[in-house]
């Protein structure tokens, strides 16, 4: 088969949807400041509010419950940082949040993990829920962890590395029953499965533009009506005073179009991806010995397949695949220069030496069954080549 | 430095050694080595094995083969090292440093240097093994660790590892090793070693 160029790293980021590109080109003309009263400003304001409506209907929220922010990371930082809101100085009227405890999980995105660590240093107590071998949290552990001191629980909807999907509806039921605020990071789930804030019954929910074929540098935070809130970025009336700074008009226009386009194709896309993932999984399982698949076998994002290879290191696999034209990612530490392998794989009990040899394939709208065939052809010889020079692999036979 | 649009993370030489590794130990069972060294740990992400054959009259390495579990830099540096030492006198090979290997590869990104340091360690272990087997234990130079921070029990080896792992100043060194956090007496010596290892592995201090 001829060499192909294949992008299979859609959980890292996605290319712009053609409809988004078109909207962005038109949006480039909107240079007015959305806060200005003149016609230039009003035009920009109109486009922003139209996008807000689209994002709101994408997650079944009211438009005034949607705040545009700079990224999914910013949205997550905003939510967690409310817990150290300095009650005496801040005018947000949110006094009783300060100093309360946060409960989150051990497999969150780094922007939750790092922020939690930082908050802990500043005196906010943090509890981390464990996960089972598939990456699922335990509801009993959750219920037992919540105390009178708990101010917020944050559990991601779908994991970026292994694709495991949590039962957010049940999680939020347990949390809200105890009168505690609940946040979910839905950055990876959105656009790959239905996300309905009313059905999930959450207080906060995070979205990102570039994971759903929208532009980078734009995200959205859902805040349920009446929920206490304290901004992370202050000093402006924008976004109802909840996120200061002149709006990223172009980004917002792009994100509005992205959710609209994605909403239409999501179901068919997910079905297609699931078929492709199954073919890939079966094909690899049949052609590569000592392979292990990580994450939940069924409650998992349709586009995500994470696997570990005995005796082959992740960065080496990634670079050989790249040489063959296939772009994937690894949970291997070495690729990032740290010595610790993926905290997610370790939390799910993948042995350290296998976590070093893990690869994530994340499919997107551009991928076809032909790509899967190609990958199935180039992958096994690569693993064999790496294992042949590996001091940590002996074929059992 | 401006990066080319399509440039690899690594130099062309690294890429070449990674994609076309030389001197892999293909048939471990039937290879009759004169010395064998294994260093590293799969848990840390890399493990290397080097075997050598030696011309016993001339004390010259006549063949060198390897197996490596690790990332691209680890694989490329073992491959490059194996090419360097074939035909080299034992004495000279014994003193090859990670910097020599990196130079051979045309450099490595700073955060990948630690992936390359196992190569020369494995080679020294193989040479030591040869000395032991051939009745020359006096030639084996012990790389014994020396305790620098008495309070926290931190050795010079750990300081070197911390430098390779990215520590560039005393504060970062402390963060990684916890040395100097009790009585503080070790500070001057630790800083001296920090500068020494920075120079050794990264050139300019
Ligand atoms: S000797 Fe290092 S702190 Fe005391």
Coordinates of C-alpha atoms and ligand atoms in Angstrom, one line a residue:
Chain A
X1 CA 0.0 0.0 0.0
X2 CA 1.3 3.5 -0.8
X3 CA 2.4 5.7 2.0
X4 CA -0.4 7.9 3.4
X5 CA -0.6 10.9 5.6
X6 CA -3.1 10.1 8.3
X7 CA -4.0 12.2 11.3
X8 CA -5.3 10.1 14.2
X9 CA -4.8 12.4 17.1
X10 CA -8.1 14.2 17.3
X11 CA -8.3 14.1 21.1
X12 CA -5.3 16.4 21.0
X13 CA -6.9 18.8 18.6
X14 CA -9.0 18.7 15.4
X15 CA -8.8 20.5 12.1
X16 CA -11.3 23.2 11.4
X17 CA -14.7 22.0 10.1
X18 CA -15.2 23.3 6.5
X19 CA -18.3 25.1 7.7
X20 CA -16.3 26.7 10.5
X21 CA -13.7 27.9 8.0
X22 CA -16.4 29.6 6.0
X23 CA -17.9 31.2 9.1
X24 CA -14.4 32.4 10.2
X25 CA -13.7 34.0 6.8
X26 CA -16.9 36.0 7.1
X27 CA -16.3 36.7 10.8
X28 CA -13.0 38.4 9.9
X29 CA -15.0 41.4 8.8
X30 CA -16.4 41.9 12.3
X31 CA -13.8 44.2 13.8
X32 CA -16.1 46.3 15.9
X33 CA -15.8 46.1 19.7
X34 CA -18.9 44.2 20.8
X35 CA -19.3 46.6 23.7
X36 CA -19.5 49.6 21.4
X37 CA -22.9 51.1 20.8
X38 CA -22.4 52.0 17.1
X39 CA -23.4 49.7 14.2
X40 CA -19.9 48.1 14.0
X41 CA -20.1 47.1 17.6
X42 CA -23.7 46.0 17.4
X43 CA -22.9 43.7 14.5
X44 CA -20.2 41.9 16.5
X45 CA -22.4 41.7 19.5
X46 CA -25.1 40.2 17.4
X47 CA -22.8 37.5 16.1
X48 CA -21.6 36.7 19.6
X49 CA -25.1 36.3 21.0
X50 CA -26.0 34.2 18.0
X51 CA -23.1 31.9 18.8
X52 CA -24.0 31.8 22.5
X53 CA -27.4 30.6 21.5
X54 CA -25.9 27.8 19.4
X55 CA -23.6 26.7 22.2
X56 CA -26.5 26.8 24.6
X57 CA -28.8 24.7 22.5
X58 CA -25.9 22.3 21.8
X59 CA -25.9 21.5 25.6
X60 CA -29.6 22.3 26.2
X61 CA -28.8 25.3 28.4
X62 CA -30.2 28.9 28.4
X63 CA -28.0 31.4 26.5
X64 CA -27.4 33.4 29.7
X65 CA -25.9 30.3 31.3
X66 CA -23.0 30.2 28.8
X67 CA -19.8 32.2 29.3
X68 CA -17.2 32.3 26.6
X69 CA -13.7 31.9 27.9
X70 CA -10.2 31.5 26.4
X71 CA -10.0 27.7 26.6
X72 CA -11.2 24.6 28.3
X73 CA -8.3 25.0 30.7
X74 CA -9.5 28.5 31.6
X75 CA -13.0 27.2 32.3
X76 CA -11.7 24.5 34.6
X77 CA -9.3 26.9 36.3
X78 CA -12.2 29.4 36.8
X79 CA -14.4 26.8 38.5
X80 CA -11.8 25.4 40.8
X81 CA -10.3 28.8 41.7
X82 CA -13.7 29.9 43.1
X83 CA -12.9 27.7 46.1
X84 CA -10.1 30.0 47.2
X85 CA -12.2 33.1 46.7
X86 CA -11.0 35.4 49.5
X87 CA -14.3 35.9 51.2
X88 CA -13.5 39.1 53.0
X89 CA -12.2 41.0 50.0
X90 CA -14.2 39.7 47.1
X91 CA -17.5 41.3 46.3
X92 CA -18.9 38.2 44.5
X93 CA -21.0 37.4 47.5
X94 CA -19.7 33.9 47.4
X95 CA -18.2 34.0 50.8
X96 CA -19.0 30.5 52.0
X97 CA -17.1 28.8 49.2
X98 CA -13.7 29.9 50.4
X99 CA -11.6 27.3 52.1
X100 CA -14.0 24.5 51.4
X101 CA -12.8 21.1 50.2
X102 CA -12.6 20.0 46.6
X103 CA -13.2 16.4 45.6
X104 CA -11.9 15.3 42.2
X105 CA -10.5 12.2 40.5
X106 CA -7.0 10.9 39.9
X107 CA -7.5 10.8 36.1
X108 CA -8.4 14.4 35.4
X109 CA -6.8 16.6 32.7
X110 CA -3.6 18.3 33.9
X111 CA -5.4 21.6 34.1
X112 CA -7.5 20.2 36.9
X113 CA -4.7 18.2 38.5
X114 CA -2.2 21.1 38.6
X115 CA -4.8 23.6 39.7
X116 CA -5.8 21.3 42.5
X117 CA -2.2 21.0 43.6
X118 CA -1.7 24.7 43.6
X119 CA -4.9 25.3 45.5
X120 CA -3.8 22.7 48.1
X121 CA -0.6 24.7 48.6
X122 CA -2.8 27.7 49.3
X123 CA -4.9 25.9 51.9
X124 CA -7.8 24.3 50.0
X125 CA -8.1 20.7 51.0
X126 CA -8.3 18.3 48.0
X127 CA -9.5 14.7 47.9
X128 CA -8.8 12.5 44.9
X129 CA -11.2 9.6 44.0
X130 CA -9.6 6.4 42.8
X131 CA -10.7 4.7 39.7
X132 CA -10.9 1.0 38.8
X133 CA -9.0 -0.8 36.1
X134 CA -11.3 0.7 33.4
X135 CA -11.0 4.2 34.7
X136 CA -14.4 4.3 36.4
X137 CA -15.0 6.1 39.7
X138 CA -16.7 4.3 42.6
X139 CA -20.0 5.8 43.7
X140 CA -19.7 4.5 47.2
X141 CA -16.3 6.0 47.6
X142 CA -17.7 9.3 46.3
X143 CA -20.7 9.3 48.7
X144 CA -18.3 8.5 51.6
X145 CA -15.9 11.2 50.6
X146 CA -18.4 14.1 50.7
X147 CA -18.6 15.8 54.1
X148 CA -20.0 19.1 55.4
X149 CA -16.7 20.7 54.4
X150 CA -17.0 19.8 50.7
X151 CA -17.5 22.8 48.5
X152 CA -17.2 21.3 45.0
X153 CA -17.0 18.0 43.3
X154 CA -15.3 17.8 39.8
X155 CA -15.4 14.7 37.7
X156 CA -14.6 14.6 34.0
X157 CA -17.2 13.2 31.7
X158 CA -14.9 11.4 29.3
X159 CA -11.2 10.8 29.7
X160 CA -8.9 12.2 27.1
X161 CA -6.3 9.5 27.2
X162 CA -8.3 6.3 27.6
X163 CA -11.7 7.4 26.5
X164 CA -13.5 6.1 29.5
X165 CA -16.9 7.7 30.0
X166 CA -18.3 8.2 33.5
X167 CA -21.9 8.1 34.5
X168 CA -22.2 11.8 35.1
X169 CA -26.0 11.7 35.8
X170 CA -25.5 9.3 38.7
X171 CA -22.4 11.2 39.9
X172 CA -24.2 14.5 40.0
X173 CA -27.3 12.9 41.7
X174 CA -25.1 11.7 44.6
X175 CA -23.3 15.0 44.8
X176 CA -26.3 17.3 44.6
X177 CA -28.3 15.2 47.1
X178 CA -25.7 16.3 49.6
X179 CA -26.1 19.9 48.6
X180 CA -22.7 20.2 47.0
X181 CA -21.9 22.0 43.8
X182 CA -20.9 19.7 40.8
X183 CA -18.7 20.4 37.9
X184 CA -17.9 18.2 34.9
X185 CA -15.1 18.7 32.3
X186 CA -16.9 17.7 29.1
X187 CA -14.1 18.8 26.8
X188 CA -13.6 15.4 25.3
X189 CA -17.2 14.1 25.6
X190 CA -18.8 17.1 23.7
X191 CA -19.2 16.5 20.1
X192 CA -18.6 12.7 20.5
X193 CA -21.7 12.0 22.6
X194 CA -24.8 13.9 23.7
X195 CA -24.2 16.4 26.4
X196 CA -27.3 17.7 28.0
X197 CA -26.9 19.9 31.1
X198 CA -30.5 19.5 32.2
X199 CA -30.4 15.8 32.0
X200 CA -27.0 15.5 33.6
X201 CA -28.1 18.1 36.2
X202 CA -24.7 19.7 36.7
X203 CA -23.8 23.2 38.1
X204 CA -20.8 23.8 35.9
X205 CA -19.7 22.2 32.6
X206 CA -16.6 22.9 30.5
X207 CA -16.4 22.9 26.7
X208 CA -13.5 23.6 24.3
X209 CA -13.7 24.9 20.7
X210 CA -10.7 23.1 19.1
X211 CA -11.7 19.6 20.2
X212 CA -14.8 19.9 18.2
X213 CA -13.5 21.2 14.9
X214 CA -13.6 24.8 16.0
X215 CA -10.8 27.3 16.5
X216 CA -8.1 27.1 19.2
X217 CA -8.2 29.7 22.0
X218 CA -11.9 29.6 22.7
X219 CA -13.9 27.6 25.2
X220 CA -17.1 27.9 27.1
X221 CA -18.3 27.4 30.6
X222 CA -21.8 26.5 31.5
X223 CA -22.9 28.0 34.8
X224 CA -26.4 27.0 36.0
X225 CA -28.7 29.9 36.7
X226 CA -28.4 30.9 40.4
X227 CA -25.2 29.1 41.1
X228 CA -22.6 31.1 43.0
X229 CA -19.8 32.4 40.8
X230 CA -16.6 34.3 41.1
X231 CA -14.7 35.3 38.0
X232 CA -11.1 34.3 37.4
X233 CA -10.4 37.3 35.1
X234 CA -11.8 40.5 36.6
X235 CA -12.1 44.1 35.5
X236 CA -14.7 44.2 32.7
X237 CA -18.4 43.9 32.3
X238 CA -18.1 41.4 29.5
X239 CA -19.9 38.0 29.8
X240 CA -22.2 39.5 32.5
X241 CA -19.1 40.5 34.4
X242 CA -18.0 36.9 34.7
X243 CA -15.1 37.0 32.3
X244 CA -13.4 40.3 31.7
X245 CA -11.6 41.1 28.5
X246 CA -12.8 42.1 25.0
X247 CA -14.5 39.1 23.5
X248 CA -12.7 36.9 21.0
X249 CA -15.3 37.6 18.4
X250 CA -13.8 35.5 15.7
X251 CA -13.2 32.5 18.1
X252 CA -16.7 32.8 19.4
X253 CA -18.1 32.8 15.8
X254 CA -16.1 29.8 15.0
X255 CA -17.1 27.9 18.1
X256 CA -20.8 28.7 17.5
X257 CA -20.5 27.2 14.0
X258 CA -18.5 24.2 15.3
X259 CA -21.2 23.1 17.7
X260 CA -23.9 23.6 15.1
X261 CA -22.0 21.6 12.5
X262 CA -21.0 18.9 15.0
X263 CA -24.4 18.6 16.4
X264 CA -25.8 17.6 13.0
X265 CA -23.2 14.9 12.2
X266 CA -22.3 13.6 15.7
X267 CA -24.5 10.5 15.7
X268 CA -23.5 9.2 12.3
X269 CA -19.9 10.1 13.0
X270 CA -19.8 8.2 16.3
X271 CA -21.3 5.1 14.7
X272 CA -18.8 5.2 12.0
X273 CA -15.9 5.7 14.5
X274 CA -17.1 2.8 16.6
X275 CA -17.0 0.5 13.6
X276 CA -13.5 1.7 12.7
X277 CA -12.3 1.3 16.2
X278 CA -13.6 -2.2 16.5
X279 CA -11.9 -3.2 13.2
X280 CA -8.6 -1.6 14.4
X281 CA -8.8 -3.3 17.8
X282 CA -9.6 -6.7 16.4
X283 CA -7.0 -6.3 13.7
X284 CA -4.2 -5.3 16.1
X285 CA -5.2 -7.9 18.7
X286 CA -4.9 -10.6 16.0
X287 CA -1.6 -9.4 14.6
X288 CA 0.5 -8.1 17.5
X289 CA 1.2 -10.4 20.5
X290 CA 1.5 -9.0 24.1
X291 CA -0.8 -6.0 23.4
X292 CA -3.2 -4.7 26.0
X293 CA -6.1 -2.4 25.5
X294 CA -6.7 0.3 28.2
X295 CA -9.9 2.0 29.3
X296 CA -13.4 0.7 29.5
X297 CA -14.4 -1.9 26.9
X298 CA -17.9 -0.4 26.3
X299 CA -18.3 2.9 28.2
X300 CA -15.8 4.6 26.1
X301 CA -15.6 7.3 23.5
X302 CA -16.3 5.8 20.1
X303 CA -13.2 7.4 18.6
X304 CA -10.6 6.6 21.2
X305 CA -8.4 3.5 21.4
X306 CA -5.5 3.3 24.0
X307 CA -3.2 0.4 24.1
X308 CA 0.1 -0.7 25.6
X309 CA 2.8 -2.9 24.1
X310 CA 5.2 -5.0 26.2
X311 CA 8.8 -4.3 25.6
X312 CA 8.3 -1.3 23.2
X313 CA 8.6 2.3 24.4
X314 CA 5.9 4.8 23.4
X315 CA 7.9 7.5 21.9
X316 CA 9.8 5.1 19.7
X317 CA 6.5 3.7 18.5
X318 CA 5.1 7.2 17.9
X319 CA 8.1 8.3 15.9
X320 CA 8.1 5.1 13.7
X321 CA 4.4 5.6 13.0
X322 CA 5.1 9.2 12.2
X323 CA 7.7 8.1 9.8
X324 CA 5.0 5.9 8.2
X325 CA 2.8 8.9 8.0
X326 CA 0.5 8.2 10.9
X327 CA 0.1 10.8 13.7
X328 CA -0.9 9.4 17.1
X329 CA 0.0 10.2 20.7
X330 CA 1.6 8.4 23.6
X331 CA 1.2 8.4 27.3
X332 CA 4.8 7.6 27.5
X333 CA 6.8 9.9 29.8
X334 CA 9.8 10.0 27.6
X335 CA 8.0 11.9 24.8
X336 CA 7.4 14.8 27.2
X337 CA 10.8 14.7 28.9
X338 CA 9.5 13.7 32.3
X339 CA 10.3 10.4 33.8
X340 CA 6.8 9.6 35.1
X341 CA 4.4 7.9 32.7
X342 CA 0.8 8.9 32.3
X343 CA -1.0 9.4 35.6
X344 CA -4.2 8.1 34.0
X345 CA -2.7 4.8 33.0
X346 CA -1.0 4.4 36.4
X347 CA -4.3 5.2 38.2
X348 CA -6.0 2.5 36.3
X349 CA -3.4 0.0 37.4
X350 CA -1.4 -0.4 34.1
X351 CA 2.0 -1.7 35.2
X352 CA 4.6 1.1 35.0
X353 CA 6.7 -0.6 32.4
X354 CA 3.7 -1.0 30.1
X355 CA 2.5 2.5 30.7
X356 CA 5.8 3.6 29.2
X357 CA 4.8 1.7 26.0
X358 CA 1.3 3.1 25.3
X359 CA -0.2 4.7 22.3
X360 CA -3.5 6.5 21.8
X361 CA -5.3 6.5 18.5
X362 CA -8.1 9.1 18.3
X363 CA -10.3 9.1 15.2
X364 CA -11.9 12.0 13.6
X365 CA -14.2 13.1 10.8
X366 CA -11.4 12.8 8.2
X367 CA -10.6 9.2 8.9
X368 CA -11.9 6.3 6.8
X369 CA -11.8 2.5 6.9
X370 CA -8.9 2.8 4.4
X371 CA -6.9 4.6 7.1
X372 CA -7.6 1.7 9.4
X373 CA -6.4 -0.8 6.8
X374 CA -3.2 1.2 6.3
X375 CA -2.6 1.4 10.0
X376 CA -3.2 -2.4 10.4
X377 CA -0.6 -2.9 7.7
X378 CA 2.2 -0.7 9.0
X379 CA 1.7 -1.2 12.8
X380 CA 2.7 -4.8 13.4
X381 CA 6.1 -4.6 11.6
X382 CA 6.9 -1.5 13.6
X383 CA 6.2 -3.2 16.9
X384 CA 8.2 -6.2 15.7
X385 CA 11.2 -4.0 14.7
X386 CA 11.2 -2.2 18.1
X387 CA 10.9 -5.4 20.0
X388 CA 13.7 -7.0 18.0
X389 CA 16.1 -4.4 19.4
X390 CA 14.5 -4.2 22.8
X391 CA 16.3 -5.5 25.9
X392 CA 13.0 -5.9 27.6
X393 CA 11.1 -8.2 25.3
X394 CA 11.3 -11.9 24.9
X395 CA 8.8 -13.6 22.7
X396 CA 6.9 -16.3 24.6
X397 CA 7.1 -19.4 22.4
Chain B
X1 CA 16.9 29.3 16.4
X2 CA 14.4 29.1 13.6
X3 CA 13.0 25.7 13.2
X4 CA 12.3 24.3 9.8
X5 CA 8.7 23.7 9.2
X6 CA 9.0 20.0 8.9
X7 CA 12.1 19.5 11.0
X8 CA 12.3 16.4 13.2
X9 CA 12.6 16.8 17.0
X10 CA 16.0 15.3 16.6
X11 CA 19.0 15.8 14.3
X12 CA 19.3 13.8 11.1
X13 CA 21.9 11.6 12.7
X14 CA 19.6 10.7 15.5
X15 CA 16.9 10.0 13.1
X16 CA 19.2 7.8 11.0
X17 CA 20.4 5.8 13.9
X18 CA 16.9 5.5 15.2
X19 CA 15.3 4.3 11.9
X20 CA 18.3 2.2 10.8
X21 CA 19.9 1.0 14.1
X22 CA 23.3 -0.6 13.7
X23 CA 24.8 -3.6 15.4
X24 CA 21.7 -4.9 17.1
X25 CA 22.3 -8.1 19.0
X26 CA 20.2 -10.4 16.9
X27 CA 20.9 -13.8 18.3
X28 CA 21.5 -13.5 22.0
X29 CA 21.8 -17.2 22.6
X30 CA 24.6 -17.9 20.2
X31 CA 26.6 -14.7 20.6
X32 CA 29.8 -15.5 22.4
X33 CA 30.7 -12.3 24.2
X34 CA 33.8 -11.4 26.2
X35 CA 32.0 -8.9 28.3
X36 CA 28.3 -8.0 29.0
X37 CA 26.8 -5.0 30.7
X38 CA 23.1 -4.4 31.5
X39 CA 22.0 -1.1 33.0
X40 CA 18.7 0.8 33.6
X41 CA 15.3 -0.3 34.5
X42 CA 12.2 -0.8 32.4
X43 CA 10.2 0.9 35.2
X44 CA 12.1 4.1 34.5
X45 CA 11.5 3.8 30.8
X46 CA 14.9 2.5 29.6
X47 CA 17.1 -0.5 29.9
X48 CA 20.2 -1.2 27.9
X49 CA 22.4 -4.2 27.3
X50 CA 25.8 -4.0 25.6
X51 CA 28.0 -7.0 24.7
X52 CA 31.6 -6.8 23.4
X53 CA 34.2 -9.0 21.9
X54 CA 37.8 -8.2 22.6
X55 CA 41.1 -8.9 20.9
X56 CA 42.9 -10.1 24.0
X57 CA 46.4 -9.4 22.8
X58 CA 45.8 -5.9 21.6
X59 CA 43.2 -5.0 24.1
X60 CA 41.0 -3.7 21.4
X61 CA 37.2 -4.0 21.0
X62 CA 36.5 -6.0 17.9
X63 CA 32.7 -6.2 18.0
X64 CA 30.0 -4.5 20.0
X65 CA 26.3 -5.4 19.9
X66 CA 23.3 -4.1 21.9
X67 CA 19.7 -4.2 22.8
X68 CA 17.8 -1.2 24.1
X69 CA 14.4 -0.6 25.5
X70 CA 13.8 3.1 25.3
X71 CA 12.8 6.1 23.4
X72 CA 14.4 7.4 20.1
X73 CA 17.3 9.1 21.8
X74 CA 18.1 6.0 23.9
X75 CA 18.0 3.8 20.8
X76 CA 20.0 6.2 18.7
X77 CA 22.7 6.7 21.3
X78 CA 23.3 3.0 21.8
X79 CA 23.5 2.5 18.1
X80 CA 25.9 5.4 17.6
X81 CA 28.0 4.3 20.6
X82 CA 28.3 0.8 19.2
X83 CA 29.7 2.2 16.0
X84 CA 32.2 4.4 17.8
X85 CA 33.8 1.7 19.9
X86 CA 34.3 -1.1 17.4
X87 CA 38.1 -1.0 16.8
X88 CA 38.8 1.2 19.8
X89 CA 41.2 0.2 22.6
X90 CA 39.5 -0.8 25.8
X91 CA 41.1 2.0 27.8
X92 CA 39.8 4.7 25.4
X93 CA 36.4 3.1 25.3
X94 CA 36.3 3.1 29.0
X95 CA 36.4 6.8 29.1
X96 CA 33.8 7.7 26.6
X97 CA 31.3 10.1 28.2
X98 CA 27.7 10.8 27.4
X99 CA 28.8 14.1 25.9
X100 CA 31.0 12.2 23.3
X101 CA 28.0 10.2 22.3
X102 CA 25.7 13.3 22.1
X103 CA 28.4 15.0 20.0
X104 CA 28.5 12.0 17.6
X105 CA 24.7 12.4 17.2
X106 CA 25.0 16.1 16.5
X107 CA 23.3 16.9 19.7
X108 CA 20.1 16.0 21.5
X109 CA 17.3 18.2 22.9
X110 CA 18.2 19.1 26.5
X111 CA 15.4 17.2 28.1
X112 CA 16.4 14.0 26.2
X113 CA 20.0 14.0 27.4
X114 CA 19.2 11.7 30.3
X115 CA 18.0 9.1 27.8
X116 CA 21.4 8.9 26.3
X117 CA 23.5 8.5 29.5
X118 CA 22.9 4.8 29.9
X119 CA 24.8 3.9 26.9
X120 CA 28.3 4.6 28.2
X121 CA 27.3 3.1 31.5
X122 CA 26.3 -0.1 29.8
X123 CA 29.6 -0.1 27.9
X124 CA 31.7 0.4 31.0
X125 CA 29.8 -2.4 32.7
X126 CA 30.6 -4.7 29.8
X127 CA 34.3 -3.7 29.9
X128 CA 34.4 -4.2 33.7
X129 CA 32.8 -7.6 33.1
X130 CA 35.6 -8.4 30.6
X131 CA 38.2 -7.4 33.1
X132 CA 36.6 -9.5 35.8
X133 CA 36.4 -12.6 33.6
X134 CA 40.0 -12.2 32.5
X135 CA 41.7 -11.9 35.9
X136 CA 42.1 -8.1 35.9
X137 CA 39.8 -7.0 38.7
X138 CA 42.3 -4.2 39.6
X139 CA 41.3 -2.5 36.4
X140 CA 37.7 -2.2 37.4
X141 CA 37.1 1.4 38.4
X142 CA 34.5 1.5 41.0
X143 CA 31.9 4.1 40.4
X144 CA 31.1 4.4 44.0
X145 CA 28.7 7.0 45.2
X146 CA 29.9 9.6 47.7
X147 CA 27.5 11.0 50.2
X148 CA 27.3 14.8 49.9
X149 CA 24.4 15.7 52.1
X150 CA 24.7 13.8 55.3
X151 CA 21.3 14.9 56.7
X152 CA 19.3 13.7 53.8
X153 CA 21.6 11.0 52.6
X154 CA 22.1 12.4 49.0
X155 CA 25.0 11.2 46.9
X156 CA 27.0 12.8 44.1
X157 CA 25.4 10.3 41.7
X158 CA 21.9 11.5 42.7
X159 CA 23.1 15.1 42.1
X160 CA 24.2 14.1 38.6
X161 CA 20.9 12.4 37.9
X162 CA 19.1 15.5 39.1
X163 CA 21.1 17.6 36.7
X164 CA 20.3 15.3 33.9
X165 CA 16.7 15.4 34.9
X166 CA 16.7 19.1 34.5
X167 CA 17.9 20.8 37.7
X168 CA 19.8 23.9 36.7
X169 CA 20.2 25.8 39.9
X170 CA 20.5 25.1 43.6
X171 CA 16.8 25.5 44.2
X172 CA 15.8 23.0 41.5
X173 CA 18.4 20.6 42.8
X174 CA 16.9 20.9 46.3
X175 CA 13.4 20.3 44.9
X176 CA 14.5 17.1 43.3
X177 CA 16.9 15.6 45.9
X178 CA 15.9 17.4 49.1
X179 CA 19.5 18.0 49.9
X180 CA 20.5 20.9 52.0
X181 CA 17.1 21.1 53.6
X182 CA 18.2 20.3 57.2
X183 CA 21.5 21.8 58.4
X184 CA 22.5 23.3 55.1
X185 CA 26.2 22.5 55.5
X186 CA 26.4 20.7 52.2
X187 CA 25.3 23.7 50.1
X188 CA 28.8 24.8 48.8
X189 CA 29.8 21.3 47.8
X190 CA 26.5 20.6 46.2
X191 CA 26.7 23.8 44.1
X192 CA 30.2 22.9 43.1
X193 CA 29.0 19.5 41.9
X194 CA 26.0 21.1 40.2
X195 CA 28.2 23.3 38.1
X196 CA 30.5 20.4 37.4
X197 CA 27.8 18.2 36.1
X198 CA 26.1 21.0 34.1
X199 CA 29.4 21.5 32.4
X200 CA 29.9 17.8 31.9
X201 CA 26.6 17.1 30.3
X202 CA 25.5 20.4 28.8
X203 CA 28.8 22.2 28.0
X204 CA 28.8 25.8 29.2
X205 CA 28.0 26.0 32.9
Ligands
LIG1 S1 24.3 18.0 55.1 FE1 22.8 18.6 53.7 S2 21.3 19.5 54.9 FE2 22.7 18.8 56.3

